Tab-separated table of C-alpha atoms and ligand atoms in Angstrom:
chain	number	residue	atom	x	y	z
A	68	MET	CA	-23.440	1.711	5.118
A	69	THR	CA	-20.606	2.960	2.728
A	70	SER	CA	-20.831	6.588	4.312
A	71	GLU	CA	-19.918	5.276	7.642
A	72	ILE	CA	-16.610	6.112	9.278
A	73	ARG	CA	-14.219	3.020	8.767
A	74	ARG	CA	-10.790	1.354	9.583
A	75	VAL	CA	-8.515	1.816	6.678
A	76	LEU	CA	-5.236	-0.617	6.530
A	77	ALA	CA	-2.521	-0.410	3.706
A	78	VAL	CA	0.096	-3.056	3.820
A	79	GLY	CA	3.471	-3.021	1.915
A	80	ALA	CA	6.123	-5.227	1.619
A	81	HIS	CA	8.887	-2.564	2.967
A	82	PRO	CA	8.730	0.522	4.906
A	83	ASP	CA	8.237	3.078	2.334
A	84	ASP	CA	5.928	1.194	-0.313
A	85	VAL	CA	2.810	2.317	1.234
A	86	GLU	CA	3.803	6.094	1.098
A	87	ILE	CA	5.049	5.476	-2.705
A	88	MET	CA	1.875	3.683	-3.661
A	89	CYS	CA	-1.096	5.222	-2.145
A	90	SER	CA	-0.325	7.442	0.653
A	91	GLY	CA	-2.331	10.471	-1.081
A	92	THR	CA	-5.520	8.267	-1.202
A	93	LEU	CA	-4.898	7.489	2.531
A	94	ILE	CA	-4.489	11.099	3.196
A	95	ALA	CA	-7.892	11.801	1.593
A	96	LEU	CA	-9.519	8.999	3.625
A	97	HIS	CA	-8.131	10.256	6.891
A	98	GLN	CA	-9.428	13.877	6.008
A	99	LEU	CA	-12.711	12.207	5.745
A	100	GLY	CA	-12.310	11.014	9.181
A	101	HIS	CA	-11.189	7.406	8.511
A	102	GLU	CA	-8.969	5.317	10.810
A	103	VAL	CA	-5.890	4.750	9.109
A	104	HIS	CA	-3.523	2.083	9.804
A	105	VAL	CA	-0.101	1.253	7.830
A	106	ALA	CA	1.927	-1.959	7.794
A	107	SER	CA	4.991	-3.416	6.490
A	108	LEU	CA	5.947	-7.035	6.312
A	109	THR	CA	9.637	-6.182	6.954
A	110	LEU	CA	11.878	-3.357	8.461
A	111	GLY	CA	13.893	-2.852	5.367
A	112	ASP	CA	16.972	-5.089	6.688
A	113	CYS	CA	18.264	-5.220	3.190
A	114	GLY	CA	18.058	-1.265	2.373
A	115	SER	CA	21.620	-0.074	3.164
A	116	VAL	CA	25.004	-1.132	1.477
A	117	GLU	CA	26.792	0.255	4.769
A	118	LEU	CA	24.781	-0.535	7.947
A	119	SER	CA	23.996	-3.923	9.524
A	120	ALA	CA	20.594	-5.515	9.066
A	121	GLU	CA	19.921	-4.504	12.789
A	122	GLU	CA	21.160	-0.491	12.315
A	123	ILE	CA	19.321	-0.083	9.021
A	124	CYS	CA	15.776	-1.897	10.452
A	125	SER	CA	16.159	0.523	13.785
A	126	ILE	CA	16.387	3.510	11.383
A	127	ARG	CA	13.809	2.420	9.243
A	128	HIS	CA	11.308	1.735	11.980
A	129	ARG	CA	12.113	5.274	13.208
A	130	GLU	CA	11.404	6.797	9.557
A	131	ALA	CA	8.345	4.664	9.085
A	132	MET	CA	6.723	5.829	12.349
A	133	LYS	CA	7.497	9.623	11.442
A	134	ALA	CA	6.004	9.031	8.132
A	135	CYS	CA	2.880	7.827	9.630
A	136	GLU	CA	2.689	10.696	12.241
A	137	VAL	CA	2.459	12.873	9.301
A	138	LEU	CA	-0.477	11.158	8.287
A	139	GLY	CA	-1.841	10.472	11.728
A	140	ALA	CA	-1.807	6.718	11.141
A	141	THR	CA	-0.980	3.672	13.191
A	142	TYR	CA	2.376	2.030	12.135
A	143	HIS	CA	2.526	-1.767	12.361
A	144	HIS	CA	5.407	-4.242	11.316
A	145	LEU	CA	5.203	-8.027	10.994
A	146	GLY	CA	8.844	-9.174	11.183
A	147	PHE	CA	9.785	-10.414	8.119
A	148	ASN	CA	12.930	-10.121	6.426
A	149	ASP	CA	13.434	-8.508	3.017
A	150	LEU	CA	13.845	-11.074	0.142
A	151	CYS	CA	12.041	-13.916	2.389
A	152	ILE	CA	8.759	-13.273	1.905
A	153	PHE	CA	7.124	-16.693	1.178
A	154	ASN	CA	3.471	-17.907	0.383
A	155	ASP	CA	3.722	-20.378	3.148
A	156	ASP	CA	1.411	-21.424	6.176
A	157	ASN	CA	3.020	-19.510	8.672
A	158	SER	CA	3.221	-16.456	6.779
A	159	ASN	CA	-0.592	-16.495	5.857
A	160	ARG	CA	-1.409	-16.891	9.734
A	161	ARG	CA	1.037	-14.110	10.458
A	162	VAL	CA	-0.713	-11.492	7.987
A	163	THR	CA	-4.228	-12.730	9.228
A	164	ALA	CA	-3.203	-12.139	12.624
A	165	LEU	CA	-2.733	-8.310	11.455
A	166	LEU	CA	-6.076	-8.403	9.753
A	167	ARG	CA	-7.635	-9.645	12.936
A	168	GLU	CA	-5.963	-7.269	15.022
A	169	VAL	CA	-6.848	-4.117	12.884
A	170	ASN	CA	-10.088	-5.478	11.366
A	171	PRO	CA	-10.238	-3.029	8.688
A	172	SER	CA	-13.219	-2.729	6.274
A	173	LEU	CA	-10.738	-1.385	3.309
A	174	VAL	CA	-7.355	-2.819	2.637
A	175	ILE	CA	-5.046	-1.569	0.063
A	176	THR	CA	-1.640	-3.480	-0.841
A	177	HIS	CA	0.666	-4.251	-3.726
A	178	SER	CA	-0.401	-5.251	-7.234
A	179	PRO	CA	-0.295	-8.947	-7.880
A	180	ASN	CA	2.073	-8.399	-10.709
A	181	ASP	CA	5.098	-6.264	-9.745
A	182	TYR	CA	8.762	-5.988	-10.098
A	183	MET	CA	9.890	-8.004	-7.289
A	184	SER	CA	8.781	-11.192	-5.198
A	185	ASP	CA	8.296	-9.619	-2.031
A	186	HIS	CA	5.720	-7.054	-3.391
A	187	GLU	CA	3.793	-10.102	-5.123
A	188	ILE	CA	3.760	-12.319	-2.185
A	189	THR	CA	2.884	-9.771	0.036
A	190	SER	CA	-0.198	-8.949	-2.257
A	191	LEU	CA	-0.905	-12.613	-2.609
A	192	LEU	CA	-0.746	-13.051	1.588
A	193	VAL	CA	-2.895	-9.791	2.371
A	194	ARG	CA	-5.565	-11.241	-0.460
A	195	ASN	CA	-5.515	-14.305	1.577
A	196	ALA	CA	-5.621	-12.854	4.882
A	197	CYS	CA	-8.760	-10.895	3.925
A	198	PHE	CA	-10.259	-14.011	3.365
A	199	ASN	CA	-8.861	-16.364	6.198
A	200	ALA	CA	-9.424	-13.673	8.770
A	201	SER	CA	-13.173	-14.131	9.053
A	202	ILE	CA	-12.884	-18.209	9.290
A	203	PRO	CA	-13.172	-19.037	13.013
A	204	ASN	CA	-11.476	-22.368	12.858
A	205	TYR	CA	-8.248	-20.739	11.210
A	206	LYS	CA	-6.179	-20.101	14.155
A	207	THR	CA	-3.122	-17.589	13.716
A	208	LYS	CA	-0.063	-18.642	15.478
A	209	VAL	CA	1.222	-15.353	16.724
A	210	ARG	CA	-1.838	-14.153	19.083
A	211	GLU	CA	-5.516	-14.915	19.267
A	212	VAL	CA	-7.851	-12.401	18.721
A	213	SER	CA	-11.644	-12.882	17.605
A	214	CYS	CA	-11.770	-13.443	13.845
A	215	THR	CA	-13.266	-10.552	11.760
A	216	LEU	CA	-17.253	-10.461	10.924
A	217	LYS	CA	-16.803	-10.150	7.056
A	218	ILE	CA	-14.233	-9.857	4.272
A	219	PRO	CA	-12.995	-6.208	3.628
A	220	TYR	CA	-12.804	-4.173	0.354
A	221	LEU	CA	-9.762	-4.994	-1.186
A	222	TYR	CA	-7.818	-2.698	-3.657
A	223	TYR	CA	-4.524	-3.192	-5.522
A	224	ALA	CA	-2.045	-0.227	-5.898
A	225	GLN	CA	-0.188	0.160	-9.407
A	226	ALA	CA	2.911	-1.746	-9.761
A	227	MET	CA	5.978	0.154	-9.810
A	228	GLU	CA	6.168	2.289	-12.888
A	229	GLY	CA	2.833	0.826	-13.821
A	230	ILE	CA	4.124	-2.338	-15.631
A	231	ASP	CA	4.471	-6.018	-15.044
A	232	ILE	CA	7.872	-8.255	-15.544
A	233	PHE	CA	7.277	-8.405	-19.193
A	234	GLY	CA	7.432	-4.477	-19.352
A	235	LYS	CA	3.772	-4.410	-20.512
A	236	LYS	CA	1.686	-1.726	-19.081
A	237	ILE	CA	-0.879	-2.787	-16.341
A	238	THR	CA	-4.336	-0.551	-17.162
A	239	PRO	CA	-5.717	0.762	-13.854
A	240	GLN	CA	-9.445	0.428	-13.073
A	241	PHE	CA	-9.595	3.918	-11.806
A	242	TYR	CA	-7.337	7.042	-10.566
A	243	VAL	CA	-7.672	8.984	-7.437
A	244	ASP	CA	-6.792	12.883	-7.833
A	245	ILE	CA	-4.143	13.740	-5.179
A	246	SER	CA	-3.241	16.767	-6.808
A	247	GLY	CA	-4.157	18.881	-3.629
A	248	LEU	CA	-2.315	16.276	-1.527
A	249	MET	CA	1.115	15.916	-3.107
A	250	GLU	CA	2.851	17.875	-0.549
A	251	GLN	CA	1.925	15.961	2.423
A	252	LYS	CA	2.671	12.861	0.354
A	253	LEU	CA	6.114	14.248	-0.254
A	254	GLU	CA	6.633	14.916	3.108
A	255	MET	CA	5.535	11.464	4.276
A	256	LEU	CA	8.070	10.239	1.732
A	257	ALA	CA	11.135	12.522	2.735
A	258	CYS	CA	10.766	10.979	6.441
A	259	HIS	CA	12.500	7.614	4.738
A	260	GLU	CA	15.706	9.607	4.667
A	261	SER	CA	17.973	6.693	4.733
A	262	GLN	CA	16.488	5.459	1.356
A	263	ARG	CA	16.250	8.844	-0.110
A	264	SER	CA	20.020	9.792	0.636
A	265	TRP	CA	20.946	6.392	-0.618
A	266	LEU	CA	19.396	7.048	-4.191
A	267	ARG	CA	20.647	10.445	-3.985
A	268	ALA	CA	24.204	9.311	-3.477
A	269	HIS	CA	23.997	6.596	-6.583
A	270	HIS	CA	21.911	8.677	-9.162
A	271	GLY	CA	23.516	12.246	-7.833
A	272	MET	CA	19.962	13.603	-7.903
A	273	ASP	CA	17.063	13.282	-5.987
A	274	GLU	CA	15.562	9.995	-7.415
A	275	TYR	CA	13.820	8.860	-4.727
A	276	ILE	CA	11.382	11.755	-4.598
A	277	ASP	CA	11.530	12.724	-8.148
A	278	SER	CA	10.644	9.415	-9.324
A	279	MET	CA	7.550	9.148	-7.276
A	280	ARG	CA	6.847	12.654	-8.478
A	281	ARG	CA	7.040	11.491	-12.206
A	282	PHE	CA	4.777	8.329	-11.670
A	283	SER	CA	2.209	10.206	-10.291
A	284	SER	CA	2.274	12.943	-12.840
A	285	SER	CA	1.909	10.152	-15.641
A	286	LEU	CA	-1.162	9.006	-13.890
A	287	GLY	CA	-2.336	12.521	-13.271
A	288	LYS	CA	-2.098	13.275	-17.252
A	289	ARG	CA	-3.954	10.326	-18.274
A	290	ALA	CA	-6.723	10.859	-15.486
A	291	SER	CA	-6.868	14.457	-17.119
A	292	ILE	CA	-7.473	13.078	-20.472
A	293	VAL	CA	-10.038	10.582	-19.206
A	294	SER	CA	-11.924	13.243	-17.122
A	295	GLU	CA	-11.461	16.187	-19.210
A	296	ARG	CA	-10.185	18.418	-16.272
A	297	PRO	CA	-7.076	19.300	-15.002
A	298	ILE	CA	-5.365	16.815	-12.925
A	299	THR	CA	-1.598	17.148	-11.816
A	300	TYR	CA	-1.046	14.162	-9.854
A	301	ALA	CA	-3.026	10.851	-9.296
A	302	GLU	CA	-2.528	7.376	-8.058
A	303	ALA	CA	-4.390	4.279	-9.407
A	304	PHE	CA	-5.980	1.155	-8.302
A	305	ARG	CA	-7.553	-2.151	-9.152
A	306	GLN	CA	-10.174	-3.613	-6.925
A	307	HIS	CA	-10.275	-7.263	-6.217
A	308	CYS	CA	-13.824	-8.693	-7.117
A	309	GLY	CA	-13.317	-12.184	-6.943
A	310	HIS	CA	-15.950	-14.287	-5.211
A	311	ALA	CA	-17.006	-13.532	-1.490
A	312	TYR	CA	-14.886	-9.982	-1.734
A	313	PRO	CA	-17.129	-7.003	-1.671
A	314	ASN	CA	-17.073	-5.430	-5.233
A	315	ASP	CA	-18.909	-1.979	-5.525
A	316	ASN	CA	-16.336	0.751	-5.322
A	317	VAL	CA	-16.292	2.194	-1.898
A	318	ILE	CA	-13.229	4.225	-2.404
A	319	ALA	CA	-15.384	5.862	-5.339
A	320	THR	CA	-18.237	6.300	-2.631
A	321	PHE	CA	-16.315	7.733	-0.300
A	322	LEU	CA	-14.384	10.132	-2.786
A	323	PRO	CA	-16.765	10.944	-5.631
A	324	GLU	CA	-15.116	14.068	-6.942
A	325	GLY	CA	-11.781	12.452	-6.523
A	326	VAL	CA	-12.158	9.011	-8.423
A	327	ILE	CA	-11.735	8.830	-12.185
A	328	THR	CA	-12.827	5.663	-13.997
A	329	GLU	CA	-10.488	4.251	-16.446
A	330	PRO	CA	-12.613	3.528	-19.646
A	331	ALA	CA	-9.914	1.168	-21.184
A	332	TYR	CA	-10.007	-1.194	-18.052
B	18	ZN	ZN1	9.120	-2.526	-1.536
């Protein structure tokens, strides 16, 4: 079963989150023939100090579509607003509608612990949607498509800088070696020019790209130590293994050479 071509869905709160947290792994899965979908709950309406919400949303929508073209993925956005992602009934039904529409067998989203509430609540909404989508009597208000047949594999990417809100390190379960995919990951991230130029103006350097490269490099260093082989860049994940969710590591099955287990997890 696990060697089948599958549909993969990565969900972030904001338009560039998926690129930052897991695009290397998505590229690797896409190269194996898996169909990849990327979604953001918002279009990043607070992502500018100069443009109106409508103007920046339109720009960021184009940027997100362009990044997905690099990956060969389908892009979805759910019409939420920045800083307004809440765990309420309507939000759960909207995210469940996405799960039913895409019907993925593998889902990646934010860490349940992260630096901002939009990320954490997105993580919870996606977790709930993976469960809720297969329940026939749970109706989504957006549009009705048939419910999914089973709960997908669910993974949480590393939080921003790999730390929780107390600054404590979050130990990953495993790493994915993305050393050979870094150029494509950078190309995807560079599509989000509005965010890159904003940080460049603020920091006086290309912090948008550099911070992602530094973080991927730090994960690669740890993966190198654990695996005793050189890994320049990595991404890191934990799997949701609670009741009813599949808990064998299907990413490790798909990428047997690329996955390195963290012994300290
Ligand atoms: Zn974000």
